[in-house]
XYZ file of N, CA, C and O in Angstrom:
752
model
N -167.085 -41.639 16.061
C -167.662 -40.498 15.487
C -168.020 -40.707 14.032
O -167.384 -41.432 13.298
N -169.041 -40.021 13.694
C -169.529 -40.020 12.323
C -169.215 -38.675 11.690
O -169.372 -37.627 12.316
N -168.762 -38.717 10.485
C -168.508 -37.453 9.782
C -169.257 -37.451 8.462
O -169.480 -38.497 7.863
N -169.636 -36.269 8.064
C -170.349 -36.106 6.803
C -169.570 -35.132 5.938
O -169.161 -34.070 6.400
N -169.357 -35.508 4.727
C -168.653 -34.626 3.792
C -169.644 -34.104 2.766
O -170.442 -34.869 2.224
N -169.590 -32.844 2.554
C -170.454 -32.218 1.551
C -169.549 -31.560 0.522
O -168.639 -30.808 0.877
N -169.779 -31.868 -0.712
C -169.001 -31.263 -1.781
C -169.879 -30.258 -2.509
O -170.972 -30.600 -2.958
N -169.402 -29.066 -2.580
C -170.130 -28.017 -3.310
C -169.329 -27.653 -4.538
O -168.141 -27.359 -4.440
N -169.975 -27.717 -5.649
C -169.327 -27.313 -6.888
C -170.017 -26.045 -7.377
O -171.158 -26.103 -7.850
N -169.336 -24.934 -7.217
C -169.992 -23.697 -7.652
C -170.187 -23.695 -9.160
O -169.338 -24.152 -9.918
N -171.342 -23.224 -9.555
C -171.613 -23.092 -10.981
C -171.211 -21.704 -11.432
O -171.105 -20.791 -10.642
N -171.031 -21.596 -12.717
C -170.757 -20.276 -13.278
C -171.973 -19.399 -13.032
O -173.105 -19.856 -13.128
N -171.756 -18.146 -12.678
C -172.907 -17.279 -12.440
C -173.721 -17.112 -13.718
O -173.177 -17.053 -14.822
N -175.001 -17.086 -13.559
C -175.903 -16.890 -14.682
C -176.370 -15.453 -14.651
O -176.838 -14.963 -13.634
N -176.208 -14.774 -15.745
C -176.657 -13.396 -15.846
C -177.988 -13.403 -16.572
O -178.069 -13.790 -17.731
N -179.008 -13.043 -15.873
C -180.336 -12.967 -16.477
C -180.613 -11.523 -16.852
O -180.845 -10.701 -15.981
N -180.533 -11.240 -18.117
C -180.831 -9.901 -18.581
C -182.332 -9.765 -18.748
O -182.974 -10.646 -19.314
N -182.891 -8.678 -18.253
C -184.329 -8.511 -18.428
C -184.647 -8.310 -19.904
O -183.841 -7.753 -20.651
N -185.809 -8.787 -20.327
C -186.162 -8.588 -21.738
C -186.356 -7.108 -22.006
O -186.745 -6.345 -21.119
N -186.014 -6.705 -23.211
C -186.241 -5.318 -23.586
C -187.732 -5.037 -23.571
O -188.533 -5.873 -23.969
N -188.101 -3.857 -23.104
C -189.507 -3.510 -22.986
C -190.038 -3.010 -24.327
O -190.420 -1.865 -24.463
N -189.988 -3.846 -25.299
C -190.495 -3.461 -26.607
C -191.352 -4.579 -27.159
O -191.274 -5.709 -26.715
N -192.123 -4.239 -28.131
C -192.875 -5.246 -28.863
C -192.445 -5.154 -30.303
O -191.779 -4.209 -30.709
N -192.842 -6.100 -31.091
C -192.452 -6.112 -32.494
C -192.861 -4.820 -33.182
O -192.119 -4.278 -33.969
N -194.027 -4.306 -32.877
C -194.476 -3.087 -33.541
C -193.644 -1.884 -33.134
O -193.534 -0.938 -33.888
N -193.056 -1.924 -31.934
C -192.250 -0.790 -31.498
C -190.791 -0.928 -31.920
O -190.101 0.051 -32.061
N -190.296 -2.147 -32.087
C -188.900 -2.335 -32.470
C -188.670 -1.905 -33.912
O -187.690 -1.246 -34.215
N -189.577 -2.234 -34.786
C -189.383 -1.910 -36.192
C -189.139 -0.424 -36.417
O -188.156 -0.059 -37.035
N -189.985 0.480 -35.876
C -189.690 1.898 -36.067
C -188.393 2.324 -35.398
O -187.673 3.153 -35.922
N -188.078 1.761 -34.221
C -186.850 2.146 -33.544
C -185.622 1.775 -34.355
O -184.609 2.459 -34.296
N -185.682 0.711 -35.114
C -184.531 0.276 -35.900
C -184.133 1.327 -36.925
O -183.019 1.315 -37.419
N -185.026 2.241 -37.209
C -184.713 3.287 -38.188
C -184.184 4.569 -37.548
O -183.791 5.481 -38.251
N -184.192 4.666 -36.225
C -183.796 5.894 -35.546
C -182.386 6.318 -35.941
O -182.146 7.468 -36.265
N -181.447 5.417 -35.899
C -180.053 5.758 -36.172
C -179.429 4.749 -37.129
O -178.274 4.376 -36.990
N -180.183 4.328 -38.101
C -179.738 3.311 -39.035
C -178.409 3.688 -39.682
O -178.266 4.764 -40.256
N -177.440 2.796 -39.542
C -176.138 2.994 -40.169
C -175.199 3.906 -39.407
O -174.055 4.084 -39.812
N -175.616 4.464 -38.295
C -174.742 5.353 -37.521
C -173.796 4.534 -36.661
O -174.138 3.463 -36.178
N -172.593 5.054 -36.466
C -171.570 4.358 -35.695
C -171.451 4.997 -34.316
O -171.221 6.195 -34.205
N -171.611 4.174 -33.296
C -171.538 4.648 -31.914
C -170.366 3.970 -31.224
O -170.194 2.754 -31.303
N -169.557 4.787 -30.544
C -168.482 4.277 -29.707
C -169.030 4.191 -28.287
O -169.434 5.200 -27.710
N -169.085 2.996 -27.743
C -169.569 2.759 -26.391
C -168.362 2.536 -25.493
O -167.646 1.548 -25.645
N -168.111 3.463 -24.572
C -167.014 3.339 -23.617
C -167.609 2.880 -22.288
O -168.244 3.659 -21.581
N -167.427 1.612 -21.973
C -168.047 0.991 -20.791
C -167.184 -0.177 -20.355
O -166.851 -1.029 -21.171
N -166.822 -0.222 -19.073
C -165.935 -1.291 -18.606
C -166.672 -2.525 -18.107
O -166.103 -3.603 -18.065
N -167.939 -2.419 -17.747
C -168.682 -3.554 -17.211
C -169.230 -4.408 -18.360
O -169.972 -3.915 -19.210
N -168.889 -5.692 -18.351
C -169.261 -6.580 -19.459
C -170.771 -6.707 -19.630
O -171.272 -6.722 -20.761
N -171.513 -6.789 -18.533
C -172.970 -6.893 -18.643
C -173.549 -5.608 -19.217
O -174.392 -5.633 -20.119
N -173.075 -4.464 -18.734
C -173.543 -3.182 -19.265
C -173.185 -3.019 -20.740
O -173.942 -2.423 -21.510
N -172.037 -3.553 -21.141
C -171.655 -3.511 -22.552
C -172.679 -4.248 -23.408
O -173.129 -3.744 -24.434
N -173.043 -5.445 -22.971
C -173.991 -6.260 -23.733
C -175.354 -5.577 -23.803
O -175.957 -5.476 -24.872
N -175.840 -5.097 -22.668
C -177.159 -4.468 -22.626
C -177.198 -3.219 -23.494
O -178.090 -3.046 -24.334
N -176.226 -2.322 -23.324
C -176.213 -1.071 -24.096
C -176.006 -1.344 -25.584
O -176.676 -0.746 -26.428
N -175.097 -2.255 -25.919
C -174.852 -2.562 -27.332
C -176.109 -3.136 -27.976
O -176.449 -2.794 -29.112
N -176.804 -3.995 -27.250
C -178.035 -4.586 -27.789
C -179.077 -3.501 -28.062
O -179.748 -3.513 -29.091
N -179.221 -2.567 -27.136
C -180.180 -1.477 -27.341
C -179.789 -0.609 -28.531
O -180.633 -0.235 -29.346
N -178.509 -0.287 -28.637
C -178.031 0.526 -29.754
C -178.264 -0.191 -31.078
O -178.667 0.426 -32.067
N -178.007 -1.475 -31.107
C -178.238 -2.255 -32.329
C -179.717 -2.284 -32.684
O -180.077 -2.247 -33.862
N -180.588 -2.338 -31.680
C -182.030 -2.315 -31.938
C -182.446 -0.997 -32.579
O -183.463 -0.924 -33.255
N -181.660 0.051 -32.353
C -181.933 1.358 -32.956
C -181.228 1.518 -34.300
O -181.276 2.587 -34.902
N -180.551 0.480 -34.768
C -179.927 0.510 -36.079
C -178.462 0.887 -36.096
O -177.874 1.042 -37.159
N -177.853 1.048 -34.934
C -176.455 1.485 -34.861
C -175.476 0.334 -35.032
O -175.779 -0.814 -34.711
N -174.296 0.682 -35.490
C -173.142 -0.197 -35.443
C -172.361 0.244 -34.216
O -172.115 1.435 -34.032
N -171.976 -0.702 -33.365
C -171.383 -0.367 -32.076
C -169.948 -0.855 -31.993
O -169.658 -2.004 -32.313
N -169.056 0.030 -31.562
C -167.683 -0.327 -31.221
C -167.560 -0.148 -29.714
O -168.025 0.861 -29.174
N -166.952 -1.109 -29.032
C -166.884 -1.065 -27.567
C -165.450 -0.881 -27.097
O -164.550 -1.613 -27.506
N -165.269 0.118 -26.232
C -163.999 0.352 -25.553
C -164.224 0.036 -24.078
O -165.189 0.519 -23.491
N -163.326 -0.751 -23.480
C -163.556 -1.151 -22.093
C -162.836 -0.291 -21.063
O -162.856 -0.593 -19.873
N -162.225 0.794 -21.519
C -161.636 1.760 -20.587
C -161.435 3.082 -21.330
O -161.599 3.157 -22.551
N -161.097 4.118 -20.589
C -160.969 5.447 -21.183
C -159.833 5.570 -22.190
O -159.968 6.254 -23.200
N -158.732 4.905 -21.932
C -157.602 4.968 -22.876
C -157.998 4.337 -24.206
O -157.723 4.880 -25.276
N -158.665 3.194 -24.140
C -159.131 2.535 -25.369
C -160.143 3.408 -26.096
O -160.142 3.471 -27.328
N -160.989 4.111 -25.359
C -161.982 4.991 -25.986
C -161.303 6.112 -26.767
O -161.688 6.405 -27.906
N -160.295 6.729 -26.181
C -159.570 7.796 -26.869
C -158.874 7.240 -28.110
O -158.930 7.829 -29.192
N -158.233 6.087 -27.966
C -157.536 5.462 -29.101
C -158.517 5.131 -30.227
O -158.271 5.430 -31.398
N -159.667 4.555 -29.882
C -160.645 4.192 -30.905
C -161.261 5.432 -31.549
O -161.506 5.447 -32.749
N -161.489 6.477 -30.771
C -162.019 7.720 -31.340
C -161.023 8.295 -32.343
O -161.402 8.772 -33.411
N -159.759 8.227 -31.997
C -158.695 8.757 -32.865
C -158.709 8.056 -34.227
O -158.391 8.661 -35.244
N -159.114 6.785 -34.254
C -159.183 6.032 -35.507
C -160.314 6.540 -36.403
O -160.301 6.296 -37.599
N -161.270 7.226 -35.809
C -162.299 7.917 -36.585
C -163.528 7.099 -36.915
O -163.619 5.908 -36.644
N -164.479 7.825 -37.498
C -165.679 7.207 -38.018
C -166.857 7.119 -37.073
O -167.885 6.561 -37.437
N -166.758 7.668 -35.881
C -167.864 7.560 -34.924
C -168.762 8.785 -35.021
O -168.295 9.908 -35.124
N -170.065 8.520 -34.978
C -171.051 9.599 -35.039
C -171.464 10.090 -33.660
O -171.988 11.196 -33.521
N -171.253 9.259 -32.634
C -171.643 9.599 -31.272
C -170.846 8.714 -30.324
O -170.492 7.583 -30.677
N -170.572 9.238 -29.127
C -169.875 8.470 -28.096
C -170.778 8.394 -26.868
O -171.289 9.414 -26.417
N -170.993 7.174 -26.354
C -171.630 6.980 -25.053
C -170.506 6.660 -24.079
O -169.787 5.673 -24.257
N -170.344 7.505 -23.041
C -169.168 7.433 -22.180
C -169.555 7.164 -20.734
O -170.234 7.976 -20.109
N -169.101 6.022 -20.206
C -169.261 5.742 -18.782
C -168.304 6.658 -18.018
O -167.269 7.069 -18.543
N -168.665 6.985 -16.799
C -167.823 7.865 -15.993
C -166.691 7.081 -15.334
O -165.523 7.418 -15.475
N -167.035 6.033 -14.595
C -166.042 5.291 -13.817
C -165.531 4.095 -14.608
O -166.231 3.101 -14.770
N -164.301 4.247 -15.113
C -163.652 3.175 -15.868
C -162.200 3.086 -15.421
O -161.639 4.075 -14.948
N -161.583 1.916 -15.601
C -160.172 1.786 -15.231
C -159.268 2.522 -16.220
O -159.678 2.856 -17.326
N -158.070 2.778 -15.775
C -157.000 3.387 -16.565
C -157.212 4.865 -16.845
O -156.297 5.649 -16.706
N -158.409 5.242 -17.280
C -158.728 6.650 -17.533
C -160.238 6.778 -17.432
O -160.968 6.071 -18.145
N -160.719 7.631 -16.534
C -162.168 7.727 -16.366
C -162.811 8.493 -17.528
O -162.126 9.082 -18.366
N -164.131 8.454 -17.579
C -164.864 9.071 -18.680
C -164.726 10.574 -18.761
O -164.749 11.158 -19.844
N -164.569 11.228 -17.617
C -164.383 12.690 -17.596
C -163.056 13.045 -18.284
O -163.011 13.895 -19.174
N -161.978 12.381 -17.877
C -160.656 12.641 -18.473
C -160.625 12.217 -19.941
O -160.029 12.912 -20.786
N -161.260 11.096 -20.265
C -161.288 10.640 -21.662
C -162.028 11.656 -22.536
O -161.599 11.946 -23.656
N -163.121 12.202 -22.022
C -163.869 13.211 -22.779
C -162.999 14.440 -23.040
O -162.968 14.967 -24.157
N -162.290 14.894 -22.028
C -161.414 16.066 -22.204
C -160.352 15.805 -23.273
O -160.049 16.674 -24.085
N -159.792 14.592 -23.283
C -158.785 14.255 -24.305
C -159.412 14.198 -25.702
O -158.827 14.686 -26.668
N -160.582 13.606 -25.799
C -161.264 13.517 -27.098
C -161.577 14.909 -27.622
O -161.420 15.181 -28.819
N -161.990 15.816 -26.761
C -162.339 17.176 -27.202
C -161.132 17.904 -27.784
O -161.294 18.836 -28.564
N -159.921 17.498 -27.441
C -158.714 18.138 -27.989
C -158.260 17.521 -29.310
O -157.348 18.037 -29.955
N -158.883 16.421 -29.725
C -158.502 15.734 -30.965
C -159.207 16.358 -32.171
O -160.252 16.993 -32.029
N -158.658 16.147 -33.386
C -159.376 16.578 -34.584
C -160.756 15.924 -34.620
O -160.889 14.740 -34.317
N -161.763 16.688 -34.948
C -163.167 16.279 -34.959
C -163.724 16.043 -33.567
O -164.902 15.761 -33.414
N -162.900 16.138 -32.544
C -163.346 15.895 -31.186
C -164.357 16.897 -30.682
O -165.117 16.597 -29.768
N -164.382 18.061 -31.281
C -165.358 19.076 -30.850
C -166.671 18.966 -31.618
O -167.611 19.682 -31.321
N -166.741 18.068 -32.598
C -167.953 17.962 -33.419
C -168.783 16.714 -33.159
O -169.912 16.631 -33.630
N -168.240 15.744 -32.461
C -168.962 14.492 -32.211
C -169.603 14.570 -30.820
O -168.914 14.841 -29.844
N -170.911 14.347 -30.746
C -171.566 14.385 -29.436
C -171.061 13.276 -28.516
O -170.874 12.137 -28.944
N -170.835 13.645 -27.258
C -170.450 12.679 -26.234
C -171.531 12.729 -25.161
O -171.831 13.789 -24.613
N -172.108 11.569 -24.886
C -173.200 11.467 -23.918
C -172.738 10.607 -22.758
O -172.286 9.480 -22.959
N -172.859 11.149 -21.550
C -172.530 10.376 -20.352
C -173.545 9.254 -20.193
O -174.742 9.459 -20.361
N -173.052 8.085 -19.873
C -173.894 6.920 -19.591
C -173.409 6.404 -18.244
O -172.453 5.648 -18.163
N -174.030 6.896 -17.164
C -173.475 6.663 -15.851
C -174.545 6.561 -14.777
O -175.652 7.065 -14.947
N -174.193 5.911 -13.681
C -175.091 5.822 -12.537
C -175.065 7.107 -11.714
O -175.896 7.304 -10.849
N -174.123 7.981 -11.981
C -174.032 9.257 -11.268
C -175.089 10.195 -11.816
O -174.905 10.800 -12.860
N -176.197 10.321 -11.088
C -177.350 11.048 -11.624
C -177.696 12.320 -10.859
O -178.680 12.967 -11.175
N -176.913 12.686 -9.870
C -177.195 13.917 -9.139
C -176.897 15.124 -10.018
O -176.062 15.047 -10.933
N -177.564 16.250 -9.771
C -177.332 17.446 -10.597
C -175.855 17.842 -10.676
O -175.376 18.219 -11.743
N -175.112 17.723 -9.577
C -173.689 18.094 -9.616
C -172.893 17.117 -10.490
O -171.908 17.503 -11.117
N -173.337 15.861 -10.566
C -172.685 14.889 -11.447
C -172.954 15.234 -12.906
O -172.049 15.186 -13.753
N -174.188 15.577 -13.198
C -174.539 15.981 -14.561
C -173.742 17.212 -14.959
O -173.238 17.300 -16.081
N -173.595 18.157 -14.037
C -172.830 19.375 -14.330
C -171.357 19.048 -14.571
O -170.729 19.623 -15.456
N -170.801 18.117 -13.800
C -169.404 17.709 -14.007
C -169.215 17.133 -15.406
O -168.201 17.388 -16.063
N -170.200 16.375 -15.877
C -170.134 15.820 -17.232
C -170.160 16.945 -18.270
O -169.383 16.937 -19.232
N -171.048 17.903 -18.079
C -171.143 19.028 -19.025
C -169.850 19.846 -18.999
O -169.342 20.248 -20.037
N -169.309 20.083 -17.802
C -168.075 20.861 -17.674
C -166.894 20.174 -18.351
O -165.973 20.836 -18.827
N -166.912 18.844 -18.403
C -165.835 18.094 -19.059
C -165.953 18.127 -20.571
O -165.022 17.771 -21.275
N -167.136 18.557 -21.074
C -167.313 18.631 -22.518
C -168.334 17.672 -23.071
O -168.486 17.554 -24.286
N -169.042 16.967 -22.180
C -170.092 16.078 -22.662
C -171.313 16.907 -23.048
O -171.522 18.001 -22.526
N -172.085 16.392 -23.981
C -173.253 17.119 -24.482
C -174.545 16.768 -23.772
O -175.504 17.531 -23.818
N -174.603 15.590 -23.163
C -175.858 15.131 -22.591
C -175.538 14.080 -21.531
O -174.377 13.687 -21.372
N -176.567 13.605 -20.832
C -176.390 12.689 -19.720
C -177.520 11.667 -19.718
O -178.687 12.039 -19.792
N -177.175 10.398 -19.665
C -178.148 9.313 -19.499
C -177.823 8.595 -18.197
O -176.697 8.136 -18.011
N -178.805 8.491 -17.311
C -178.593 7.804 -16.037
C -178.892 6.320 -16.187
O -179.852 5.939 -16.843
N -178.047 5.498 -15.586
C -178.271 4.062 -15.553
C -179.247 3.763 -14.419
O -179.201 4.460 -13.401
N -180.074 2.759 -14.519
C -180.213 1.875 -15.676
C -180.942 2.599 -16.796
O -181.879 3.363 -16.568
N -180.495 2.388 -17.993
C -181.031 3.088 -19.151
C -182.082 2.213 -19.846
O -182.015 0.994 -19.781
N -183.043 2.863 -20.471
C -184.076 2.137 -21.212
C -183.843 2.293 -22.705
O -183.151 3.215 -23.148
N -184.447 1.413 -23.463
C -184.367 1.494 -24.915
C -184.934 2.822 -25.405
O -184.368 3.458 -26.293
N -186.017 3.259 -24.811
C -186.636 4.516 -25.219
C -185.705 5.703 -24.970
O -185.605 6.605 -25.799
N -185.016 5.696 -23.832
C -184.083 6.787 -23.521
C -182.922 6.803 -24.510
O -182.506 7.872 -24.978
N -182.402 5.633 -24.837
C -181.324 5.545 -25.841
C -181.812 6.086 -27.179
O -181.126 6.874 -27.830
N -182.998 5.677 -27.599
C -183.542 6.125 -28.889
C -183.698 7.635 -28.918
O -183.382 8.294 -29.913
N -184.172 8.207 -27.830
C -184.364 9.667 -27.801
C -183.029 10.417 -27.845
O -182.910 11.437 -28.500
N -182.026 9.895 -27.163
C -180.704 10.534 -27.202
C -180.105 10.430 -28.605
O -179.537 11.398 -29.119
N -180.248 9.277 -29.226
C -179.750 9.122 -30.596
C -180.440 10.106 -31.527
O -179.798 10.765 -32.353
N -181.751 10.208 -31.394
C -182.501 11.126 -32.249
C -182.093 12.571 -31.985
O -181.937 13.367 -32.915
N -181.914 12.908 -30.728
C -181.557 14.284 -30.358
C -180.216 14.696 -30.964
O -180.074 15.788 -31.493
N -179.235 13.822 -30.891
C -177.879 14.202 -31.288
C -177.490 13.767 -32.692
O -176.469 14.208 -33.211
N -178.282 12.917 -33.316
C -177.951 12.477 -34.670
C -178.954 12.996 -35.694
O -179.042 12.475 -36.798
N -179.715 14.000 -35.314
C -180.689 14.620 -36.209
C -181.645 13.612 -36.818
O -182.020 13.713 -37.977
N -182.031 12.632 -36.037
C -182.970 11.612 -36.506
C -184.337 11.884 -35.891
O -184.481 12.745 -35.037
N -185.309 11.147 -36.329
C -186.659 11.268 -35.797
C -186.987 10.034 -34.974
O -186.779 8.917 -35.422
N -187.516 10.246 -33.779
C -187.944 9.126 -32.949
C -189.398 8.851 -33.262
O -190.219 9.757 -33.225
N -189.725 7.606 -33.576
C -191.138 7.283 -33.764
C -191.869 7.444 -32.442
O -191.253 7.502 -31.385
N -193.161 7.522 -32.487
C -193.956 7.684 -31.281
C -193.855 6.411 -30.464
O -194.509 5.416 -30.751
N -192.997 6.424 -29.454
C -192.757 5.262 -28.607
C -193.281 5.590 -27.225
O -192.865 6.552 -26.611
N -194.185 4.769 -26.740
C -194.738 4.975 -25.415
C -193.722 4.535 -24.378
O -193.340 3.374 -24.334
N -193.259 5.458 -23.568
C -192.279 5.119 -22.537
C -192.936 4.371 -21.391
O -192.259 3.754 -20.589
N -194.242 4.415 -21.298
C -194.943 3.678 -20.256
C -195.093 4.516 -19.009
O -194.506 5.579 -18.861
N -195.902 4.038 -18.074
C -196.125 4.790 -16.855
C -194.851 4.906 -16.034
O -194.034 4.003 -16.015
N -194.706 6.030 -15.394
C -193.537 6.239 -14.547
C -192.311 6.690 -15.304
O -191.252 6.840 -14.734
N -192.416 6.905 -16.608
C -191.293 7.381 -17.400
C -191.655 8.747 -17.949
O -192.384 8.843 -18.929
N -191.176 9.809 -17.336
C -191.535 11.143 -17.797
C -190.949 11.443 -19.161
O -190.046 10.756 -19.627
N -191.473 12.467 -19.769
C -190.941 12.903 -21.061
C -189.483 13.300 -20.877
O -189.094 13.765 -19.816
N -188.670 13.113 -21.922
C -187.251 13.437 -21.788
C -187.056 14.934 -21.624
O -187.856 15.729 -22.109
N -185.984 15.326 -20.931
C -185.714 16.747 -20.771
C -185.247 17.344 -22.089
O -184.849 16.620 -23.002
N -185.257 18.658 -22.206
C -184.745 19.273 -23.427
C -183.255 18.995 -23.551
O -182.598 18.671 -22.567
N -182.709 19.109 -24.758
C -181.291 18.828 -24.966
C -180.412 19.694 -24.071
O -180.722 20.845 -23.806
N -179.324 19.100 -23.607
C -178.359 19.842 -22.800
C -177.601 20.809 -23.692
O -177.582 20.676 -24.911
N -176.947 21.748 -23.052
C -176.182 22.716 -23.833
C -175.010 22.027 -24.523
O -174.484 21.041 -24.014
N -174.650 22.544 -25.657
C -173.540 21.965 -26.414
C -172.228 22.349 -25.763
O -172.126 23.333 -25.044
N -171.209 21.559 -26.012
C -169.867 21.859 -25.546
C -169.404 23.141 -26.215
O -169.609 23.345 -27.412
N -168.776 24.047 -25.470
C -168.296 25.285 -26.096
C -167.390 24.958 -27.282
O -166.518 24.120 -27.190
N -167.649 25.594 -28.380
C -166.856 25.371 -29.579
C -167.438 24.310 -30.489
O -166.988 24.141 -31.607
N -168.420 23.545 -30.009
C -169.031 22.552 -30.881
C -170.362 23.080 -31.328
O -170.958 23.923 -30.690
N -170.810 22.588 -32.449
C -172.103 23.060 -32.923
C -173.190 22.258 -32.266
O -173.052 21.065 -32.036
N -174.261 22.930 -31.899
C -175.392 22.257 -31.268
C -176.046 21.357 -32.302
O -176.355 21.793 -33.390
N -176.196 20.084 -31.963
C -176.860 19.150 -32.862
C -178.089 18.636 -32.168
O -178.061 18.353 -30.996
N -179.119 18.509 -32.887
C -180.355 18.027 -32.326
C -181.407 19.112 -32.437
O -181.114 20.240 -32.817
N -182.630 18.786 -32.123
C -183.695 19.755 -32.298
C -183.563 20.898 -31.310
O -183.091 20.713 -30.195
N -183.963 22.057 -31.734
C -183.955 23.187 -30.814
C -185.243 23.142 -30.024
O -186.253 22.644 -30.456
N -185.170 23.653 -28.815
C -186.342 23.684 -27.968
C -186.840 25.106 -27.859
O -186.035 26.033 -27.803
N -188.156 25.305 -27.823
C -188.672 26.675 -27.733
C -188.361 27.302 -26.407
O -188.116 26.714 -25.444
């Protein structure tokens, strides 16, 4: 008998991140949207952390990353964040519970918390609002959507950025958490 041996050496997985849908002329104005603002990104997925942090940095933000809900609450307690982007499904403490804990902390009722989650059904959005979140971004998120949320909640101005075909205009700002002041432009 003849035998054949095949050796397979698995390679490390390669993560190909899609290029950001921006051009040099569009990135420059976006870099001013939230220049110098500090964003706490609560996200457990490493690839999502890189993608979201890169987009936030393109908008001028300084980003702190928490990889679970407990870390997000601890980092918020340390202070200095202007906005929180909160994933829903995280280990140790999910985004809904983390938001409720943050809302009970000093300054917790004044910092906007925006859901950043794949849960995009109306009942999911309502669950986020009921927990005390101010707004909702559905994954996969675009640079333009991040810029508009930053502008809405950080009283900044978004430059005229073409979202491209198939990207409708953003919805009006969600209602503010009870007890927090509404931040962002008012809608007629």
